[in-house]
Amino acid sequence: QVQLVESGGGLVQAGGSLRLSCAASERTFSPIAMAWFRQAPGQEREFVAALRWTGSTFYYADSVKGRFTIARDNAKNTVYLQMNSLKPEDTAVYYCAADQKYRDYVFETWAYDTWGQGTQVTVSS
């Protein structure tokens, strides 16, 4: 069973940058899409960004468009989230997710069958 391992979270001041990584444990990994979601205390988990595992289609939440960039390295089975111009409202636990069952609803949490453990991102003002 594929596991997703995230890294790269931490504490940063507003305006700063962080890069999150999410590595899949199996070589035979071919989801239709991978995504990043986040969940702040007392809030529902929300979509941040997603990409197709092949091709060049990317999706972003309006709140992060122009500041965050999702990217992948297929050879390393790894997806990244580069976060620039961070704001205090970006503070949350960030989760990566993989759609290996080809449900193909990239904005929806239920479409993803495999999740990472989450990594905390805290942005101070």
CSV table of C-alpha atoms in Angstrom, one decimal:
chain,number,residue,atom,x,y,z
A,1,GLN,CA,0.0,0.0,0.0
A,2,VAL,CA,1.4,3.4,-1.0
A,3,GLN,CA,2.2,5.8,1.8
A,4,LEU,CA,2.7,9.5,1.3
A,5,VAL,CA,5.4,11.2,3.5
A,6,GLU,CA,5.3,14.9,3.8
A,7,SER,CA,8.1,17.3,4.9
A,8,GLY,CA,9.0,20.9,4.9
A,9,GLY,CA,6.6,22.6,7.2
A,10,GLY,CA,7.6,25.0,9.9
A,11,LEU,CA,7.3,28.5,11.3
A,12,VAL,CA,7.9,31.5,9.1
A,13,GLN,CA,7.2,35.2,9.2
A,14,ALA,CA,4.6,36.8,7.0
A,15,GLY,CA,6.0,37.4,3.6
A,16,GLY,CA,8.3,34.5,3.8
A,17,SER,CA,8.5,31.2,1.9
A,18,LEU,CA,8.4,27.5,2.5
A,19,ARG,CA,8.5,24.5,0.3
A,20,LEU,CA,6.6,21.3,1.1
A,21,SER,CA,7.4,17.9,-0.3
A,22,CYS,CA,5.3,14.8,-0.5
A,23,ALA,CA,7.0,11.5,-1.5
A,24,ALA,CA,5.2,8.3,-2.4
A,25,SER,CA,6.7,5.1,-1.0
A,26,GLU,CA,6.1,2.8,-4.0
A,27,ARG,CA,7.8,2.9,-7.4
A,28,THR,CA,4.7,1.7,-9.1
A,29,PHE,CA,2.8,4.9,-8.4
A,30,SER,CA,0.5,6.3,-11.0
A,31,PRO,CA,-2.4,8.4,-9.7
A,32,ILE,CA,-4.5,10.5,-12.0
A,33,ALA,CA,-3.9,13.5,-9.8
A,34,MET,CA,-2.2,14.7,-6.6
A,35,ALA,CA,-3.2,17.6,-4.5
A,36,TRP,CA,-2.5,19.6,-1.4
A,37,PHE,CA,-5.2,20.4,1.1
A,38,ARG,CA,-5.0,22.3,4.4
A,39,GLN,CA,-7.0,22.4,7.6
A,40,ALA,CA,-6.9,25.2,10.1
A,41,PRO,CA,-8.1,24.7,13.7
A,42,GLY,CA,-11.9,24.5,13.8
A,43,GLN,CA,-12.1,24.7,10.0
A,44,GLU,CA,-12.9,22.1,7.4
A,45,ARG,CA,-10.2,20.7,5.2
A,46,GLU,CA,-9.9,22.9,2.1
A,47,PHE,CA,-8.4,22.5,-1.3
A,48,VAL,CA,-5.1,24.4,-2.0
A,49,ALA,CA,-3.7,23.1,-5.3
A,50,ALA,CA,-3.6,20.0,-7.5
A,51,LEU,CA,-2.0,18.7,-10.6
A,52,ARG,CA,-2.3,15.9,-13.1
A,53,TRP,CA,0.3,13.2,-12.7
A,54,THR,CA,0.9,13.4,-16.5
A,55,GLY,CA,0.6,16.4,-18.7
A,56,SER,CA,0.6,20.0,-17.5
A,57,THR,CA,-2.7,20.8,-16.0
A,58,PHE,CA,-2.7,22.6,-12.6
A,59,TYR,CA,-5.4,23.8,-10.3
A,60,TYR,CA,-5.2,26.4,-7.5
A,61,ALA,CA,-7.6,27.8,-4.9
A,62,ASP,CA,-8.2,31.5,-5.5
A,63,SER,CA,-6.7,32.3,-2.1
A,64,VAL,CA,-3.3,31.0,-3.1
A,65,LYS,CA,-3.2,31.8,-6.8
A,66,GLY,CA,-0.1,33.7,-7.8
A,67,ARG,CA,1.6,32.9,-4.5
A,68,PHE,CA,1.8,29.0,-4.4
A,69,THR,CA,3.1,26.7,-7.1
A,70,ILE,CA,2.5,23.0,-7.2
A,71,ALA,CA,5.0,20.8,-9.1
A,72,ARG,CA,6.0,17.2,-9.4
A,73,ASP,CA,9.1,15.0,-10.1
A,74,ASN,CA,7.7,11.8,-11.6
A,75,ALA,CA,11.1,10.1,-11.4
A,76,LYS,CA,11.1,10.6,-7.6
A,77,ASN,CA,7.3,10.1,-7.2
A,78,THR,CA,7.3,13.4,-5.3
A,79,VAL,CA,5.0,16.4,-5.4
A,80,TYR,CA,6.0,19.9,-4.1
A,81,LEU,CA,4.2,23.0,-2.9
A,82,GLN,CA,6.3,26.1,-3.1
A,83,MET,CA,4.6,28.8,-1.0
A,84,ASN,CA,5.7,32.4,-1.3
A,85,SER,CA,4.4,35.6,0.2
A,86,LEU,CA,2.9,33.7,3.1
A,87,LYS,CA,0.2,35.2,5.2
A,88,PRO,CA,-1.0,34.5,8.7
A,89,GLU,CA,-4.2,33.1,7.2
A,90,ASP,CA,-2.1,30.4,5.5
A,91,THR,CA,-1.5,28.8,8.9
A,92,ALA,CA,-2.8,25.3,8.9
A,93,VAL,CA,-1.9,21.6,8.7
A,94,TYR,CA,-1.1,20.8,5.1
A,95,TYR,CA,-1.9,17.4,3.7
A,96,CYS,CA,-0.9,15.9,0.4
A,97,ALA,CA,-3.3,13.4,-1.3
A,98,ALA,CA,-3.3,11.0,-4.2
A,99,ASP,CA,-6.2,9.9,-6.4
A,100,GLN,CA,-5.2,6.4,-7.3
A,101,LYS,CA,-8.8,5.3,-8.1
A,102,TYR,CA,-9.2,7.7,-10.9
A,103,ARG,CA,-12.2,9.4,-9.4
A,104,ASP,CA,-11.0,12.6,-11.1
A,105,TYR,CA,-12.7,15.3,-8.9
A,106,VAL,CA,-9.6,17.3,-8.1
A,107,PHE,CA,-11.2,19.8,-5.8
A,108,GLU,CA,-12.9,17.3,-3.5
A,109,THR,CA,-11.5,15.6,-0.5
A,110,TRP,CA,-13.6,12.4,-1.1
A,111,ALA,CA,-11.9,11.9,-4.5
A,112,TYR,CA,-8.5,11.1,-2.9
A,113,ASP,CA,-7.9,7.6,-1.5
A,114,THR,CA,-4.4,8.1,0.0
A,115,TRP,CA,-3.3,10.9,2.4
A,116,GLY,CA,-0.1,12.0,4.0
A,117,GLN,CA,0.2,12.5,7.8
A,118,GLY,CA,0.1,16.3,7.5
A,119,THR,CA,2.7,18.9,8.2
A,120,GLN,CA,2.2,22.1,10.2
A,121,VAL,CA,2.7,25.5,8.6
A,122,THR,CA,2.6,28.5,10.9
A,123,VAL,CA,2.9,32.0,9.6
A,124,SER,CA,3.5,34.7,12.2
A,125,SER,CA,2.5,38.3,11.7
